[in-house]
Coordinates of C-alpha atoms and ligand atoms in Angstrom, one line a residue:
X1 CA -222.8 -167.0 -4.1
X2 CA -219.5 -167.2 -6.2
X3 CA -217.6 -164.8 -8.7
X4 CA -215.6 -166.3 -11.6
X5 CA -213.0 -164.4 -13.3
X6 CA -213.4 -165.0 -17.0
X7 CA -210.7 -162.0 -17.6
X8 CA -208.6 -160.5 -14.9
X9 CA -206.2 -158.2 -16.6
X10 CA -206.2 -154.3 -17.3
X11 CA -206.9 -152.6 -20.5
X12 CA -204.0 -153.4 -22.5
X13 CA -203.3 -156.8 -21.1
X14 CA -202.8 -159.5 -23.7
X15 CA -202.0 -162.5 -21.1
X16 CA -204.9 -162.1 -18.6
X17 CA -207.6 -160.9 -20.6
X18 CA -210.0 -157.7 -20.5
X19 CA -212.8 -157.5 -17.6
X20 CA -215.6 -159.8 -17.6
X21 CA -216.5 -161.7 -14.6
X22 CA -219.7 -164.0 -13.7
X23 CA -221.3 -164.1 -10.4
X24 CA -223.8 -166.8 -9.4
X25 CA -226.4 -165.8 -7.2
X26 CA -228.0 -168.2 -4.3
X27 CA -231.0 -168.6 -6.7
X28 CA -228.9 -169.9 -9.5
X29 CA -229.3 -166.8 -11.5
X30 CA -226.0 -165.9 -13.3
X31 CA -224.8 -162.3 -14.1
X32 CA -221.9 -160.8 -15.5
X33 CA -219.9 -157.7 -14.2
X34 CA -218.6 -155.7 -17.1
X35 CA -218.3 -157.2 -20.8
X36 CA -214.8 -156.3 -22.1
X37 CA -213.6 -156.4 -25.6
X38 CA -212.5 -160.2 -25.2
X39 CA -215.7 -161.3 -23.4
X40 CA -217.5 -163.1 -26.3
X41 CA -214.5 -165.5 -26.5
X42 CA -213.8 -165.7 -23.1
X43 CA -217.2 -167.0 -22.3
X44 CA -217.4 -169.4 -25.4
X45 CA -214.0 -170.7 -24.0
X46 CA -215.5 -171.4 -20.7
X47 CA -218.7 -173.1 -22.3
X48 CA -221.0 -170.4 -21.1
X49 CA -223.5 -169.0 -23.6
X50 CA -225.1 -165.6 -23.6
X51 CA -228.3 -167.5 -22.9
X52 CA -227.3 -168.7 -19.6
X53 CA -227.0 -165.0 -18.6
X54 CA -229.8 -163.6 -16.4
X55 CA -228.3 -160.1 -16.4
X56 CA -225.4 -157.7 -17.1
X57 CA -223.9 -155.0 -14.5
X58 CA -221.7 -152.5 -15.9
X59 CA -219.2 -150.2 -14.0
X60 CA -218.4 -147.6 -16.6
X61 CA -218.1 -147.3 -20.1
X62 CA -214.4 -148.1 -21.6
X63 CA -213.7 -150.7 -24.3
X64 CA -212.1 -153.0 -21.9
X65 CA -215.4 -153.3 -19.9
X66 CA -218.0 -152.8 -22.4
X67 CA -216.9 -153.6 -26.1
X68 CA -218.3 -157.1 -25.7
X69 CA -221.9 -155.9 -25.1
X70 CA -222.8 -155.5 -28.6
X71 CA -222.2 -159.1 -29.1
X72 CA -224.3 -160.0 -26.2
X73 CA -227.2 -157.9 -27.3
X74 CA -227.3 -159.2 -30.9
X75 CA -226.8 -162.8 -29.9
X76 CA -229.8 -162.5 -27.7
X77 CA -231.8 -160.8 -29.8
X78 CA -231.4 -162.7 -33.2
X79 CA -230.6 -166.1 -31.8
X80 CA -232.3 -168.9 -29.8
X81 CA -230.0 -171.2 -27.7
X82 CA -230.2 -173.5 -24.3
X83 CA -233.9 -173.6 -24.8
X84 CA -234.3 -169.9 -24.6
X85 CA -236.0 -168.0 -27.5
X86 CA -234.5 -165.0 -29.2
X87 CA -235.7 -161.7 -28.0
X88 CA -237.1 -161.2 -31.4
X89 CA -239.3 -164.3 -31.0
X90 CA -240.6 -163.3 -27.5
X91 CA -237.8 -164.6 -25.5
X92 CA -236.7 -162.8 -22.1
X93 CA -234.3 -159.8 -22.6
X94 CA -231.3 -159.8 -20.4
X95 CA -231.4 -157.6 -17.4
X96 CA -228.9 -154.8 -17.2
X97 CA -228.2 -152.9 -14.2
X98 CA -225.9 -149.9 -14.0
X99 CA -225.9 -146.5 -12.7
X100 CA -228.2 -144.1 -14.8
X101 CA -225.1 -141.8 -15.9
X102 CA -223.1 -144.8 -16.9
X103 CA -226.3 -146.3 -18.7
X104 CA -226.3 -142.9 -21.1
X105 CA -222.9 -143.6 -22.0
X106 CA -223.5 -147.2 -22.6
X107 CA -226.2 -146.1 -25.3
X108 CA -223.9 -143.4 -26.7
X109 CA -221.2 -146.2 -27.5
X110 CA -223.8 -148.7 -28.6
X111 CA -226.4 -146.6 -30.4
X112 CA -224.8 -146.6 -33.8
X113 CA -225.3 -150.2 -34.1
X114 CA -228.4 -151.0 -31.8
X115 CA -230.8 -148.3 -33.3
X116 CA -231.2 -150.4 -36.3
X117 CA -234.1 -153.1 -36.1
X118 CA -235.6 -155.3 -38.4
X119 CA -238.9 -153.0 -38.5
X120 CA -239.5 -151.5 -42.1
X121 CA -241.8 -149.0 -40.5
X122 CA -239.3 -147.7 -38.1
X123 CA -235.7 -149.1 -38.8
X124 CA -233.9 -146.8 -36.5
X125 CA -236.2 -147.2 -33.6
X126 CA -234.0 -149.6 -31.5
X127 CA -233.2 -148.5 -27.9
X128 CA -231.4 -150.0 -25.0
X129 CA -234.7 -151.5 -24.0
X130 CA -235.2 -153.2 -27.3
X131 CA -232.1 -155.5 -26.1
X132 CA -232.1 -155.3 -22.4
X133 CA -234.6 -155.0 -19.5
X134 CA -233.2 -151.9 -17.9
X135 CA -233.5 -152.0 -14.4
X136 CA -234.2 -148.6 -12.5
X137 CA -232.7 -147.9 -9.1
X138 CA -234.8 -148.6 -6.1
X139 CA -233.1 -145.7 -4.1
X140 CA -231.0 -143.1 -5.0
X141 CA -228.6 -141.5 -2.4
X142 CA -228.0 -137.4 -2.4
X143 CA -225.2 -136.0 -4.9
X144 CA -221.9 -136.6 -3.7
X145 CA -218.3 -135.6 -5.4
X146 CA -219.4 -134.9 -9.0
X147 CA -222.6 -133.3 -10.3
X148 CA -223.7 -136.7 -11.7
X149 CA -222.8 -138.6 -8.8
X150 CA -225.4 -140.4 -6.7
X151 CA -225.0 -143.9 -5.4
X152 CA -227.9 -146.0 -6.9
X153 CA -229.3 -148.9 -5.1
X154 CA -230.7 -151.8 -7.0
X155 CA -232.8 -155.0 -6.1
X156 CA -233.8 -157.5 -8.6
X157 CA -234.4 -161.1 -8.7
X158 CA -232.1 -162.1 -6.0
X159 CA -229.4 -159.4 -6.9
X160 CA -229.0 -156.4 -4.2
X161 CA -226.4 -154.0 -4.9
X162 CA -225.3 -150.4 -4.8
X163 CA -223.5 -148.7 -7.8
X164 CA -221.5 -145.9 -6.1
X165 CA -219.5 -143.0 -7.7
X166 CA -215.9 -143.4 -7.7
X167 CA -212.8 -141.8 -8.9
X168 CA -211.5 -142.9 -12.3
X169 CA -211.1 -140.7 -15.2
X170 CA -211.9 -137.1 -13.7
X171 CA -215.5 -136.1 -14.5
X172 CA -216.4 -139.6 -16.0
X173 CA -219.0 -141.5 -14.8
X174 CA -217.7 -144.8 -13.0
X175 CA -218.8 -146.8 -10.2
X176 CA -217.7 -149.3 -7.9
X177 CA -220.3 -152.1 -6.6
X178 CA -221.2 -153.2 -3.1
X179 CA -222.9 -156.5 -3.8
X180 CA -225.1 -157.7 -0.9
X181 CA -224.0 -161.2 0.1
X182 CA -226.1 -161.7 3.4
X183 CA -229.2 -163.7 3.2
X184 CA -232.3 -161.7 2.3
X185 CA -234.0 -160.6 5.8
X186 CA -230.7 -160.6 7.6
X187 CA -230.8 -156.6 7.4
X188 CA -231.0 -154.9 10.8
X189 CA -231.0 -151.3 11.9
X190 CA -232.9 -148.3 10.8
X191 CA -231.7 -148.4 6.8
X192 CA -232.7 -151.9 5.6
X193 CA -231.2 -150.7 2.4
X194 CA -227.7 -151.3 4.0
X195 CA -226.7 -154.8 3.5
X196 CA -225.1 -156.1 6.7
X197 CA -222.4 -157.9 4.3
X198 CA -221.0 -157.1 1.0
X199 CA -218.4 -158.3 -1.6
X200 CA -216.9 -155.3 -3.2
X201 CA -215.9 -154.8 -6.7
X202 CA -214.0 -151.6 -7.6
X203 CA -214.3 -151.2 -11.2
X204 CA -211.5 -148.9 -12.4
X205 CA -210.8 -146.6 -9.6
X206 CA -208.0 -144.8 -7.6
X207 CA -207.4 -145.9 -4.4
X208 CA -209.8 -144.5 -1.8
X209 CA -208.6 -145.5 1.6
X210 CA -211.4 -143.8 3.5
X211 CA -214.1 -145.5 1.7
X212 CA -212.4 -148.9 2.0
X213 CA -211.8 -148.3 5.7
X214 CA -215.4 -147.5 6.1
X215 CA -216.7 -150.6 4.4
X216 CA -214.0 -153.1 5.7
X217 CA -216.1 -154.2 8.9
X218 CA -218.8 -155.6 6.7
X219 CA -216.9 -156.6 3.5
X220 CA -215.9 -160.2 2.9
X221 CA -213.6 -159.4 0.0
X222 CA -212.6 -156.3 -1.8
X223 CA -211.6 -156.8 -5.8
X224 CA -209.6 -153.8 -6.5
X225 CA -208.1 -152.6 -9.7
X226 CA -204.3 -152.5 -9.4
X227 CA -201.4 -151.1 -11.5
X228 CA -197.7 -151.3 -10.8
X229 CA -197.2 -148.5 -13.3
X230 CA -196.8 -145.2 -11.3
X231 CA -197.4 -142.0 -13.4
X232 CA -199.0 -138.4 -12.6
X233 CA -202.6 -138.3 -13.0
X234 CA -203.3 -141.9 -11.8
X235 CA -206.8 -143.3 -13.0
X236 CA -205.9 -146.8 -11.6
X237 CA -205.3 -148.4 -8.4
X238 CA -201.8 -147.5 -7.8
X239 CA -199.8 -150.4 -6.0
X240 CA -198.1 -147.8 -4.1
X241 CA -201.3 -146.5 -2.3
X242 CA -202.7 -150.0 -2.2
X243 CA -199.5 -151.5 0.0
X244 CA -200.0 -148.2 2.1
X245 CA -203.6 -149.7 3.3
X246 CA -203.9 -151.3 6.7
X247 CA -203.2 -155.0 6.7
X248 CA -206.8 -156.0 7.7
X249 CA -208.0 -154.5 4.4
X250 CA -204.8 -155.8 2.4
X251 CA -205.7 -159.3 3.5
X252 CA -209.1 -158.8 2.0
X253 CA -207.8 -157.6 -1.4
X254 CA -208.0 -159.6 -4.7
X255 CA -205.7 -157.3 -7.0
X256 CA -207.3 -157.4 -10.7
X257 CA -207.2 -155.3 -13.7
X258 CA -203.3 -155.6 -13.4
X259 CA -201.0 -155.4 -16.3
X260 CA -198.9 -158.3 -18.0
X261 CA -195.8 -157.5 -15.9
X262 CA -197.6 -159.0 -12.9
X263 CA -195.0 -161.7 -12.2
X264 CA -192.2 -159.1 -11.5
X265 CA -194.5 -157.7 -8.7
X266 CA -196.1 -160.8 -7.5
X267 CA -193.9 -161.8 -4.6
X268 CA -193.9 -158.2 -3.2
X269 CA -197.6 -158.2 -3.5
X270 CA -198.4 -161.5 -1.9
X271 CA -196.0 -160.8 0.8
X272 CA -198.0 -157.9 1.7
X273 CA -201.3 -160.2 2.1
X274 CA -202.7 -159.3 -1.4
X275 CA -204.1 -162.1 -3.5
X276 CA -203.9 -161.8 -7.3
X277 CA -206.9 -162.5 -9.4
X278 CA -206.2 -164.8 -12.5
X279 CA -208.6 -165.9 -15.4
X280 CA -210.4 -169.0 -14.2
X281 CA -210.3 -168.3 -10.4
X282 CA -213.5 -168.7 -8.6
X283 CA -214.2 -167.0 -5.3
X284 CA -217.1 -167.6 -2.7
X285 CA -218.5 -164.1 -2.0
X286 CA -219.8 -164.9 1.4
X287 CA -216.5 -166.0 2.8
X288 CA -214.0 -164.1 0.5
X289 CA -212.1 -167.3 0.2
X290 CA -211.1 -168.6 -3.2
X291 CA -212.6 -171.9 -4.4
X292 CA -210.8 -172.9 -7.6
Ligands
LIG301 ZN1 -210.5 -150.6 -17.4
LIG302 ZN1 -211.8 -147.7 -17.2

């Protein structure tokens, strides 16, 4: 199982690109984590077609994570490519996995475009399901911090993951991802839904030391939102908070969603054991090591 960064920069990055990464599962299926504003061009530059993608995971709705989705939806709906028919001609819809609270906001941001379908009888009948095979959670945990916040578990076609409510913009649905990287059937203990080994993806998040410490023993790699800009009401992964984490966690962290001033901070970050994500890098999700 691998993860490739198409874009590794933050919301306003011009050098490192907005968030979109591709994961390849053991069965060869390719999924995307987030689909930012620059994703259509990032994928094109990497030689990847929307028709190569089995499914899409969304952490939360901000343009640097979701503004590429309309291109994805319409391309698959209207175009055939790579031997895959368009959805309109009966081809498969790409799968969509996200927390249900996030899903509502995905539709809010896309409805003005996607509700119009080529159907003279009901031209505004488009729904998210018109374009995507929307995957329902297989298990929902009890409410946590926010009224909407319930960690949701998903299992679909070789992908097993938890979308967990995490702290980003106060009150806004936003999730981190716990992606199972163990061989199916390795699960032990009373709760077989708990993957014995995961790769963790922060989405946009403030630093949550307790959650990271709890997950660390079974986590191969933490891909963590990072900002070197300190300000009151921080909504991202403050580097000051990241550098205060225990070394065993820091050495598993790959900093991402950083700003364009990265090089000013690189030496300090690497001296503390952090690795830094750049577009084009590939990581082995099982070992947590970088491959390319
Ligand atoms: Zn972001
Ligand atoms: Zn965000």
